[in-house]
Short mmCIF file of C-alpha atoms and ligand atoms in Angstrom, two decimals:
data_model
loop_
_atom_site.label_atom_id
_atom_site.label_comp_id
_atom_site.label_asym_id
_atom_site.label_seq_id
_atom_site.Cartn_x
_atom_site.Cartn_y
_atom_site.Cartn_z
CA MET A 73 5.16 33.06 65.47
CA THR A 74 1.52 33.76 66.91
CA ARG A 75 -1.41 33.14 64.55
CA PRO A 76 -5.12 34.36 64.64
CA THR A 77 -7.50 32.08 66.48
CA PRO A 78 -9.77 30.61 63.96
CA LYS A 79 -13.24 31.99 63.58
CA THR A 80 -14.47 29.44 61.01
CA PHE A 81 -13.85 25.85 60.71
CA LEU A 82 -14.49 22.91 58.18
CA VAL A 83 -14.35 19.27 59.48
CA LYS A 84 -13.93 16.78 56.61
CA SER A 85 -14.51 13.09 57.47
CA PHE A 86 -13.43 10.10 55.45
CA GLY A 87 -13.98 6.43 55.98
CA CYS A 88 -16.24 4.56 58.32
CA GLN A 89 -19.51 5.82 60.30
CA MET A 90 -17.47 6.14 63.48
CA ASN A 91 -15.49 8.66 61.74
CA VAL A 92 -18.80 10.37 60.80
CA TYR A 93 -19.77 10.43 64.41
CA ASP A 94 -16.48 11.79 65.60
CA GLY A 95 -16.77 14.55 62.96
CA GLU A 96 -19.94 15.47 64.13
CA ARG A 97 -18.75 15.69 67.76
CA MET A 98 -15.60 17.76 66.61
CA ARG A 99 -18.19 20.40 64.90
CA GLU A 100 -20.25 20.44 68.06
CA MET A 101 -17.13 21.02 70.28
CA LEU A 102 -15.74 23.77 67.77
CA GLY A 103 -19.26 25.51 67.84
CA ALA A 104 -19.26 25.32 71.62
CA GLU A 105 -15.93 27.28 71.45
CA GLY A 106 -17.62 30.05 69.63
CA MET A 107 -16.41 29.24 66.02
CA THR A 108 -18.74 28.77 63.24
CA PRO A 109 -19.03 26.33 60.23
CA ALA A 110 -17.59 27.88 57.10
CA GLU A 111 -20.20 28.43 54.65
CA PRO A 112 -20.28 25.98 51.66
CA GLY A 113 -17.58 26.71 49.07
CA ALA A 114 -15.87 29.39 51.43
CA ASP A 115 -12.58 29.05 52.73
CA ALA A 116 -12.33 27.92 56.49
CA ASP A 117 -9.70 29.31 58.95
CA LEU A 118 -9.41 25.83 60.50
CA VAL A 119 -9.54 22.42 58.43
CA VAL A 120 -9.85 19.34 60.21
CA LEU A 121 -9.10 16.30 58.04
CA ASN A 122 -10.67 13.39 59.95
CA THR A 123 -8.88 10.54 58.28
CA CYS A 124 -8.94 6.85 57.59
CA HIS A 125 -6.16 4.46 57.56
CA ILE A 126 -8.04 1.06 56.59
CA ARG A 127 -6.59 0.99 53.06
CA GLU A 128 -3.49 2.57 51.37
CA LYS A 129 -5.85 4.55 48.88
CA ALA A 130 -7.59 6.28 51.91
CA VAL A 131 -4.24 7.43 53.05
CA ASP A 132 -3.14 8.90 49.82
CA ARG A 133 -6.31 10.89 49.61
CA ILE A 134 -5.40 12.68 52.75
CA TYR A 135 -2.04 13.99 51.43
CA SER A 136 -3.56 15.26 48.25
CA ASP A 137 -6.31 17.07 50.09
CA ILE A 138 -3.52 18.74 52.26
CA GLY A 139 -1.73 19.75 48.99
CA ARG A 140 -5.00 21.25 47.63
CA LEU A 141 -5.32 23.21 51.09
CA LEU A 142 -1.91 24.68 50.46
CA LYS A 143 -2.67 26.10 47.19
CA ARG A 144 -5.41 28.49 48.04
CA SER A 145 -6.19 31.21 45.59
CA ASP A 146 -5.82 34.03 48.00
CA GLY A 147 -2.41 32.85 49.03
CA GLU A 148 -3.39 32.29 52.58
CA ARG A 149 -3.44 28.74 54.25
CA PRO A 150 -5.82 27.65 56.88
CA MET A 151 -4.74 26.14 60.24
CA ILE A 152 -4.62 22.31 59.33
CA ALA A 153 -5.50 19.57 61.70
CA VAL A 154 -4.98 15.84 60.69
CA ALA A 155 -7.43 13.75 63.06
CA GLY A 156 -8.58 10.02 62.82
CA CYS A 157 -6.65 6.85 62.26
CA VAL A 158 -3.88 8.40 59.93
CA ALA A 159 -3.14 10.72 62.83
CA GLN A 160 -2.92 7.90 65.19
CA ALA A 161 -0.82 5.60 62.90
CA GLU A 162 1.54 8.22 61.61
CA GLY A 163 1.93 10.63 64.47
CA SER A 164 4.58 13.17 64.00
CA GLU A 165 5.87 11.61 60.86
CA ILE A 166 2.81 13.78 59.12
CA GLN A 167 4.61 16.97 60.36
CA ARG A 168 7.82 15.75 59.22
CA ARG A 169 6.45 15.01 55.81
CA VAL A 170 4.26 18.14 55.46
CA LYS A 171 5.43 20.95 57.84
CA GLU A 172 2.30 22.87 57.22
CA VAL A 173 0.18 20.38 59.07
CA ASP A 174 -0.44 22.51 62.41
CA ILE A 175 -2.14 19.75 64.53
CA VAL A 176 -1.99 15.92 64.56
CA VAL A 177 -4.84 14.60 66.97
CA GLY A 178 -5.64 11.00 67.34
CA PRO A 179 -9.16 9.41 67.36
CA GLN A 180 -9.13 8.95 71.25
CA ALA A 181 -7.78 12.63 71.88
CA TYR A 182 -9.97 14.64 69.87
CA HIS A 183 -11.82 16.27 72.83
CA ASN A 184 -8.49 18.02 73.41
CA LEU A 185 -8.72 19.92 69.88
CA PRO A 186 -9.68 23.37 71.21
CA ASP A 187 -6.60 23.23 73.21
CA LEU A 188 -4.48 22.18 70.44
CA VAL A 189 -5.80 24.96 68.36
CA ALA A 190 -5.12 27.42 71.33
CA GLN A 191 -1.68 26.14 71.49
CA VAL A 192 -1.06 26.57 67.66
CA ALA A 193 -2.46 30.10 67.96
CA LYS A 194 0.47 30.86 70.39
CA GLY A 195 2.90 29.60 67.89
CA GLY A 196 4.26 26.20 66.72
CA HIS A 197 2.90 22.70 66.22
CA ALA A 198 0.64 20.47 68.29
CA LEU A 199 0.54 16.85 68.52
CA ASP A 200 -1.83 14.52 70.72
CA THR A 201 -2.06 10.68 70.01
CA ASP A 202 -2.90 9.78 73.55
CA MET A 203 -5.20 6.95 74.20
CA PRO A 204 -6.80 7.71 77.63
CA LEU A 205 -9.60 5.33 78.73
CA LEU A 206 -13.02 6.92 77.98
CA SER A 207 -12.15 10.39 78.92
CA LYS A 208 -12.93 11.64 75.40
CA PHE A 209 -16.58 10.77 75.86
CA ASP A 210 -16.65 12.16 79.59
CA THR A 211 -15.48 15.69 78.54
CA LEU A 212 -17.47 16.25 75.29
CA PRO A 213 -20.19 18.65 75.29
CA ARG A 214 -23.91 17.36 75.54
CA ARG A 215 -25.24 16.79 71.77
CA ALA A 216 -26.46 19.72 70.08
CA ARG A 217 -30.08 20.61 70.22
CA ARG A 218 -30.69 20.25 66.47
CA GLN A 219 -30.40 16.82 64.98
CA GLY A 220 -31.25 15.33 61.59
CA PRO A 221 -33.82 12.55 61.66
CA SER A 222 -31.16 9.79 61.50
CA ALA A 223 -28.26 10.13 64.00
CA PHE A 224 -25.23 7.95 64.94
CA LEU A 225 -24.12 7.26 68.45
CA THR A 226 -20.84 5.40 69.13
CA VAL A 227 -21.27 2.98 71.85
CA GLN A 228 -18.10 0.74 71.67
CA GLU A 229 -14.59 1.44 70.30
CA GLY A 230 -11.65 -0.48 69.56
CA CYS A 231 -10.83 -4.08 68.85
CA ASP A 232 -9.20 -6.91 70.41
CA LYS A 233 -9.70 -9.38 67.40
CA PHE A 234 -6.35 -8.60 65.58
CA CYS A 235 -7.39 -9.98 62.10
CA THR A 236 -4.03 -10.15 60.28
CA TYR A 237 -5.01 -7.49 57.60
CA CYS A 238 -6.28 -4.79 59.82
CA VAL A 239 -5.03 -1.67 61.38
CA VAL A 240 -8.02 -0.97 63.55
CA PRO A 241 -6.59 -2.51 66.87
CA TYR A 242 -3.57 -0.33 66.35
CA THR A 243 -5.14 2.84 65.66
CA ARG A 244 -8.44 2.75 67.61
CA GLY A 245 -6.78 0.72 70.66
CA ALA A 246 -8.42 -2.04 72.65
CA GLU A 247 -12.04 -2.85 72.79
CA ILE A 248 -14.09 -0.59 75.29
CA SER A 249 -17.85 -0.25 76.02
CA ARG A 250 -19.31 3.20 76.93
CA PRO A 251 -21.30 2.93 80.15
CA TRP A 252 -25.06 2.38 79.99
CA ALA A 253 -26.31 5.47 81.48
CA ALA A 254 -24.02 7.59 79.07
CA ILE A 255 -25.55 5.89 76.05
CA VAL A 256 -28.92 6.21 77.30
CA GLU A 257 -28.45 9.86 78.04
CA GLU A 258 -26.93 10.63 74.70
CA ALA A 259 -29.69 8.78 72.97
CA ARG A 260 -32.25 10.98 74.95
CA ALA A 261 -30.54 14.22 73.86
CA LEU A 262 -30.40 13.00 70.15
CA VAL A 263 -34.27 12.29 70.46
CA GLU A 264 -34.75 15.61 72.02
CA GLY A 265 -32.85 17.21 69.37
CA GLY A 266 -35.18 15.58 66.58
CA ALA A 267 -33.51 12.29 65.84
CA LYS A 268 -35.99 9.56 65.26
CA GLU A 269 -33.46 6.89 64.24
CA ILE A 270 -30.38 6.09 66.05
CA THR A 271 -27.60 3.75 64.69
CA LEU A 272 -25.50 2.45 67.47
CA LEU A 273 -21.86 2.38 66.24
CA GLY A 274 -18.69 0.32 67.18
CA GLN A 275 -15.81 -1.38 65.38
CA ASN A 276 -17.31 -4.42 66.99
CA VAL A 277 -20.54 -3.00 68.22
CA ASN A 278 -22.14 -6.40 69.19
CA ALA A 279 -19.21 -6.75 71.56
CA TRP A 280 -20.61 -4.01 73.88
CA THR A 281 -21.36 -5.11 77.39
CA GLY A 282 -22.13 -2.97 80.28
CA GLU A 283 -24.10 -2.77 83.69
CA ASP A 284 -27.65 -1.77 83.39
CA GLU A 285 -29.21 0.65 85.94
CA THR A 286 -29.68 -2.17 88.32
CA GLY A 287 -26.18 -3.35 88.14
CA ASN A 288 -26.98 -6.46 85.86
CA MET A 289 -24.35 -7.11 83.05
CA ARG A 290 -26.20 -6.75 79.73
CA GLY A 291 -25.20 -7.34 76.05
CA LEU A 292 -25.95 -5.29 73.11
CA ASP A 293 -29.53 -6.80 73.01
CA GLY A 294 -30.10 -5.39 76.30
CA LEU A 295 -29.02 -2.09 75.74
CA ILE A 296 -31.48 -2.10 72.46
CA ARG A 297 -34.36 -3.20 74.55
CA ALA A 298 -33.64 -0.32 76.94
CA LEU A 299 -33.46 2.10 73.96
CA ASP A 300 -36.82 0.54 72.39
CA ARG A 301 -38.38 2.27 75.36
CA LEU A 302 -37.39 5.55 74.79
CA PRO A 303 -40.49 7.73 73.73
CA GLY A 304 -39.87 9.36 70.34
CA LEU A 305 -37.08 6.87 69.12
CA GLU A 306 -38.69 5.01 66.20
CA ARG A 307 -35.96 3.11 64.65
CA ILE A 308 -32.77 1.42 66.01
CA ARG A 309 -29.85 -0.08 64.00
CA TYR A 310 -26.56 -1.21 64.87
CA THR A 311 -23.12 -1.69 63.05
CA THR A 312 -20.56 -3.16 62.61
CA SER A 313 -20.89 -6.58 63.93
CA HIS A 314 -18.39 -9.46 64.29
CA PRO A 315 -19.79 -13.07 63.70
CA ASN A 316 -18.18 -14.22 66.92
CA ASP A 317 -19.95 -11.61 69.09
CA MET A 318 -23.34 -12.32 67.69
CA THR A 319 -25.19 -13.90 70.68
CA GLU A 320 -28.50 -15.59 70.91
CA GLY A 321 -30.20 -12.67 72.74
CA LEU A 322 -29.15 -10.30 69.99
CA ILE A 323 -30.47 -12.70 67.28
CA GLN A 324 -33.73 -12.89 69.35
CA ALA A 325 -34.07 -9.11 69.76
CA HIS A 326 -34.40 -9.04 65.82
CA GLY A 327 -37.58 -11.38 66.31
CA ASP A 328 -39.19 -9.15 68.96
CA VAL A 329 -38.04 -5.66 69.25
CA GLU A 330 -40.26 -3.67 67.01
CA THR A 331 -37.95 -0.76 66.60
CA LEU A 332 -34.97 -2.76 65.67
CA MET A 333 -34.93 -2.41 61.94
CA PRO A 334 -34.56 -5.84 59.93
CA PHE A 335 -31.11 -5.10 58.77
CA LEU A 336 -27.78 -6.87 59.68
CA HIS A 337 -24.53 -5.95 58.59
CA LEU A 338 -22.41 -9.07 59.44
CA PRO A 339 -19.02 -9.29 57.53
CA VAL A 340 -17.44 -12.48 56.38
CA GLN A 341 -14.47 -11.35 54.45
CA SER A 342 -13.82 -14.68 52.58
CA GLY A 343 -15.77 -17.92 51.95
CA SER A 344 -12.75 -20.09 52.43
CA ASP A 345 -11.82 -21.52 55.81
CA ALA A 346 -8.17 -21.56 54.86
CA ILE A 347 -8.36 -17.84 54.02
CA LEU A 348 -10.26 -17.05 57.34
CA LYS A 349 -7.72 -18.92 59.30
CA ALA A 350 -4.84 -16.86 57.67
CA MET A 351 -7.05 -13.91 58.63
CA ASN A 352 -7.21 -14.82 62.03
CA ARG A 353 -11.16 -14.31 61.93
CA SER A 354 -11.65 -17.37 64.27
CA HIS A 355 -14.97 -18.28 62.81
CA SER A 356 -15.63 -20.63 59.92
CA VAL A 357 -17.68 -20.11 56.67
CA ASP A 358 -20.37 -22.66 58.25
CA SER A 359 -20.65 -21.04 61.52
CA TYR A 360 -21.40 -17.81 59.60
CA ARG A 361 -23.88 -19.57 57.43
CA ARG A 362 -25.72 -20.94 60.35
CA LEU A 363 -25.64 -17.44 62.22
CA ILE A 364 -27.53 -16.20 59.16
CA ASP A 365 -29.94 -19.02 59.18
CA ARG A 366 -30.72 -18.31 62.79
CA VAL A 367 -31.55 -14.76 62.15
CA ARG A 368 -33.53 -15.48 59.31
CA ILE A 369 -35.82 -17.93 61.24
CA VAL A 370 -36.69 -15.07 63.77
CA ARG A 371 -36.84 -12.28 61.22
CA PRO A 372 -37.41 -13.83 57.71
CA ASP A 373 -37.48 -10.49 55.90
CA ILE A 374 -34.07 -9.34 57.24
CA ALA A 375 -31.60 -7.48 54.88
CA VAL A 376 -28.21 -9.12 55.24
CA SER A 377 -25.28 -7.17 54.36
CA GLY A 378 -21.57 -8.06 54.55
CA ASP A 379 -17.94 -6.98 53.93
CA PHE A 380 -15.43 -8.95 51.62
CA ILE A 381 -11.68 -8.68 50.92
CA VAL A 382 -10.37 -10.30 47.71
CA GLY A 383 -6.78 -10.95 46.92
CA PHE A 384 -5.81 -11.64 50.71
CA PRO A 385 -2.15 -13.19 50.49
CA GLY A 386 -2.26 -16.76 49.18
CA GLU A 387 -6.08 -16.66 47.93
CA SER A 388 -6.22 -19.38 45.30
CA ASP A 389 -8.90 -19.48 42.52
CA ALA A 390 -10.78 -22.16 44.61
CA ASP A 391 -10.39 -19.72 47.57
CA PHE A 392 -12.10 -17.14 45.79
CA GLU A 393 -14.78 -19.56 44.19
CA ALA A 394 -15.71 -20.46 47.74
CA THR A 395 -16.13 -16.63 48.32
CA LEU A 396 -18.50 -16.20 45.29
CA GLN A 397 -20.51 -19.44 46.72
CA VAL A 398 -20.94 -18.14 50.11
CA VAL A 399 -22.33 -14.89 48.36
CA ARG A 400 -24.65 -17.22 46.34
CA ASP A 401 -25.73 -19.11 49.49
CA VAL A 402 -26.44 -16.07 51.78
CA ASP A 403 -28.03 -13.73 49.16
CA TYR A 404 -26.88 -10.16 50.26
CA ALA A 405 -29.25 -7.11 50.17
CA LEU A 406 -26.15 -4.86 49.89
CA ALA A 407 -22.41 -5.42 50.50
CA TYR A 408 -19.14 -3.71 50.62
CA SER A 409 -16.16 -5.52 48.86
CA PHE A 410 -12.43 -4.41 48.77
CA LYS A 411 -9.07 -5.31 47.32
CA TYR A 412 -6.81 -6.34 49.97
CA SER A 413 -4.47 -3.44 50.91
CA PRO A 414 -1.33 -4.44 52.64
CA ARG A 415 -1.16 -2.18 55.89
CA PRO A 416 2.22 -1.39 57.52
CA GLY A 417 2.75 -3.26 60.75
CA THR A 418 0.18 -5.91 60.13
CA PRO A 419 1.29 -9.54 59.84
CA ALA A 420 -0.49 -10.05 56.62
CA ALA A 421 1.61 -7.33 54.95
CA GLY A 422 4.56 -9.56 55.50
CA MET A 423 2.94 -12.66 54.39
CA GLU A 424 4.35 -14.48 51.06
CA SER A 425 2.22 -15.09 48.16
CA GLN A 426 0.97 -11.48 47.96
CA ILE A 427 -1.65 -11.47 44.71
CA PRO A 428 -0.99 -9.51 41.78
CA LEU A 429 -3.06 -6.47 41.33
CA ALA A 430 -4.36 -7.48 38.00
CA LEU A 431 -5.77 -10.68 39.60
CA MET A 432 -7.22 -8.80 42.44
CA ASP A 433 -9.14 -6.35 39.94
CA GLU A 434 -10.51 -9.43 38.01
CA ARG A 435 -11.64 -10.92 40.96
CA LEU A 436 -13.16 -7.84 42.65
CA GLN A 437 -15.05 -7.21 39.41
CA ALA A 438 -16.72 -10.67 39.49
CA LEU A 439 -17.63 -10.40 43.06
CA GLN A 440 -18.96 -7.04 42.59
CA ALA A 441 -21.05 -8.09 39.63
CA LEU A 442 -22.48 -10.95 41.74
CA LEU A 443 -23.24 -8.60 44.72
CA ASN A 444 -24.73 -5.91 42.44
CA GLU A 445 -27.19 -8.36 40.82
CA GLN A 446 -28.12 -9.60 44.33
CA GLN A 447 -28.74 -6.05 45.47
CA HIS A 448 -30.97 -5.24 42.40
CA ASP A 449 -32.95 -8.53 42.82
CA PHE A 450 -33.40 -7.52 46.53
CA ASN A 451 -34.87 -4.26 45.42
CA LEU A 452 -37.03 -5.68 42.65
CA ARG A 453 -38.48 -8.11 45.31
CA SER A 454 -39.63 -5.01 47.21
CA LEU A 455 -41.87 -3.73 44.29
CA GLY A 456 -45.47 -3.45 45.45
CA ARG A 457 -44.56 -3.43 49.14
CA ARG A 458 -46.00 -1.12 51.59
CA THR A 459 -43.57 0.27 53.97
CA SER A 460 -42.62 3.06 56.50
CA LEU A 461 -40.07 5.68 54.99
CA LEU A 462 -38.01 8.21 57.27
CA LEU A 463 -37.44 11.29 55.03
CA GLU A 464 -33.86 12.61 55.63
CA ARG A 465 -33.06 14.99 52.58
CA THR A 466 -34.46 16.60 49.62
CA GLY A 467 -34.17 15.11 46.06
CA LYS A 468 -33.10 16.71 42.69
CA LEU A 469 -36.72 17.01 41.33
CA PRO A 470 -38.97 19.75 42.60
CA GLY A 471 -41.07 18.32 45.78
CA GLN A 472 -38.99 15.13 45.92
CA LEU A 473 -37.76 13.88 49.21
CA ILE A 474 -35.41 10.93 50.12
CA GLY A 475 -35.29 8.65 52.90
CA LYS A 476 -34.63 5.02 54.00
CA SER A 477 -36.80 2.07 54.14
CA PRO A 478 -36.49 -0.19 57.39
CA TRP A 479 -34.05 -2.37 55.17
CA LEU A 480 -31.81 0.53 54.57
CA GLN A 481 -32.90 1.06 51.06
CA SER A 482 -32.98 4.60 49.55
CA ILE A 483 -36.39 5.56 48.55
CA HIS A 484 -37.49 8.65 46.45
CA VAL A 485 -40.97 10.00 46.80
CA ILE A 486 -42.91 13.13 45.73
CA ALA A 487 -44.25 13.70 49.16
CA GLU A 488 -46.60 16.82 49.33
CA GLY A 489 -47.18 18.12 52.81
CA ALA A 490 -44.32 16.16 54.28
CA ALA A 491 -41.04 17.42 55.35
CA ILE A 492 -37.74 16.27 56.28
CA GLY A 493 -37.94 14.12 59.62
CA ASP A 494 -41.51 12.83 58.71
CA MET A 495 -42.14 9.19 58.89
CA ILE A 496 -44.53 8.44 55.96
CA GLU A 497 -46.12 5.46 54.50
CA VAL A 498 -45.19 4.51 50.93
CA GLU A 499 -45.79 1.86 48.35
CA ILE A 500 -42.69 0.71 46.23
CA VAL A 501 -43.48 1.57 42.56
CA SER A 502 -40.10 1.27 41.04
CA ALA A 503 -36.78 -0.36 41.76
CA GLY A 504 -33.50 0.26 40.54
CA PRO A 505 -30.04 -1.20 41.48
CA ASN A 506 -29.27 1.48 43.93
CA SER A 507 -32.71 2.85 45.08
CA LEU A 508 -36.43 2.64 44.88
CA GLY A 509 -39.23 4.96 43.88
CA GLY A 510 -42.08 5.28 46.33
CA ALA A 511 -45.80 6.68 46.16
CA MET A 512 -46.97 8.39 49.27
CA LEU A 513 -49.84 6.61 50.93
CA GLU A 514 -50.18 8.77 54.25
CA MET A 515 -48.07 10.06 57.18
CA ALA A 516 -47.38 7.26 59.64
CA ALA A 517 -48.68 7.57 63.18
CA ALA A 518 -46.16 9.00 65.39
N1 LIG B 1216 -15.01 -5.02 62.59
C1 LIG B 1216 -15.43 -5.06 61.26
C2 LIG B 1216 -15.35 -6.69 61.06
O1 LIG B 1216 -14.64 -7.22 61.60
O2 LIG B 1216 -16.07 -6.92 60.18
C3 LIG B 1216 -14.90 -4.31 60.25
C4 LIG B 1216 -14.40 -2.99 60.59
S1 LIG B 1216 -13.17 -2.40 59.19
C5 LIG B 1216 -13.08 -0.80 59.64
C6 LIG B 1216 -14.28 -2.31 57.91
C7 LIG B 1216 -13.87 -3.25 56.70
O3 LIG B 1216 -12.60 -2.81 56.04
C8 LIG B 1216 -13.66 -4.67 56.98
O4 LIG B 1216 -14.83 -5.35 57.17
C9 LIG B 1216 -12.68 -5.03 55.87
O5 LIG B 1216 -13.51 -5.71 54.99
C10 LIG B 1216 -12.09 -4.04 55.38
N2 LIG B 1216 -10.70 -3.98 55.56
C11 LIG B 1216 -10.10 -3.85 56.81
N3 LIG B 1216 -8.61 -3.92 56.57
C12 LIG B 1216 -8.55 -3.96 55.13
C13 LIG B 1216 -7.33 -4.06 54.34
N4 LIG B 1216 -6.07 -4.32 54.81
N5 LIG B 1216 -7.47 -4.19 53.14
C14 LIG B 1216 -8.93 -4.13 52.49
N6 LIG B 1216 -9.95 -4.30 53.16
C15 LIG B 1216 -9.72 -3.90 54.53
FE1 LIG B 1217 -10.49 -5.07 61.96
FE2 LIG B 1217 -10.89 -7.59 62.44
FE3 LIG B 1217 -11.12 -5.93 64.42
FE4 LIG B 1217 -12.93 -5.94 62.32
S1 LIG B 1217 -12.54 -7.37 63.84
S2 LIG B 1217 -11.76 -4.25 63.36
S3 LIG B 1217 -11.73 -6.39 60.48
S4 LIG B 1217 -9.13 -6.37 63.40
#
């Protein structure tokens, strides 16, 4: 049965920043096809759920979201596309489970979304979970001309590390680096569109390598140094990094590249060498600590961030205590911590000594209490500091704007005469656990 071609769309992204980036590219692509974004709160003709498979909870949310879409008050249902890592991992099983899902499209195939929509409009279902090398980026349209002040740019995808708990190597495929020229071109387009800050993204972003315009092999530090010269680009960030790919060159860049922000997200996952070994992380707690020390020598004010998993199979009280100890030693400005979630098909899911949920809950609470305290302390130490602030959105109070400090802290400010996209100077006058209050000093020189 044929169906009308959708005129309006909604793309909803779950999970990591790379999904946020993919979601933006899908919106730009559907826009280029003549579709328009649905008004906030209005029903869309096409709904794309750009999914995350990293933990079980993330997957469950997708099925409850689909359930809601099927209960629309007007009795109609939109064309439904499941994209992202759940699409890649579950493929046609999704359509077997919920026949109303019209399209299943993997993270390396979403450039085909308009064709898949056209196919469904002619009648039937569509599925594309191919992993062609890089063709997605080759065929996506140039970045939209209007950008927010802070933009994401995927430079690297996939993972060859195979941590025993993680689905990414299966859902995103092998590690690949986008070519230098394509990245520089996209960064230029983003800046022309209004971006002042670019966050370079990759599952292991610091594994990025490629030839520069003279044919020399460069690492992520070389790319950052090239982007540093891009007129109008004022801030560069990158995430997520793996400790094993933290090169001396990248560490040095934190010391001398002015636009590289003093923030490093470097997950350790556990403070126990035995657990790191079982996780196949291939770094030790000590090598991780030494990395942090080296970065702090070149950039003493750097804000360090991390990821932690509690309750990995076999984690003893002593292993967990070792995690608390590495947290105390490193002193994090911000961190993400998760209960271990067994993922189908990963080696850890079949390991003995799975940890009971109640114990995981207890450990997560203790870890988060410590991390929250450190985050609050980091914020309190910012009191009185004068810093730049890139304004990104409006706040709840009249005249209030919100942006980020170089250390990725949210700062609220009443900024008369300033607008979203401006870089202003502020003094930090208040500090809470999750955000700071600033007083505007002046507009920063461009
Ligand atoms: N490549 C990055 C690294 O090696 O640190 C991480 C990318 S992963 C998408 C983001 C985070 O999700 C991981 O750092 C880990 O803490 C968490 N994660 C991954 N698999 C998980 C699982 N099965 N259960 C709980 N957390 C998990
Ligand atoms: Fe997952 Fe490990 Fe790869 Fe990070 S390095 S994406 S945690 S397999």
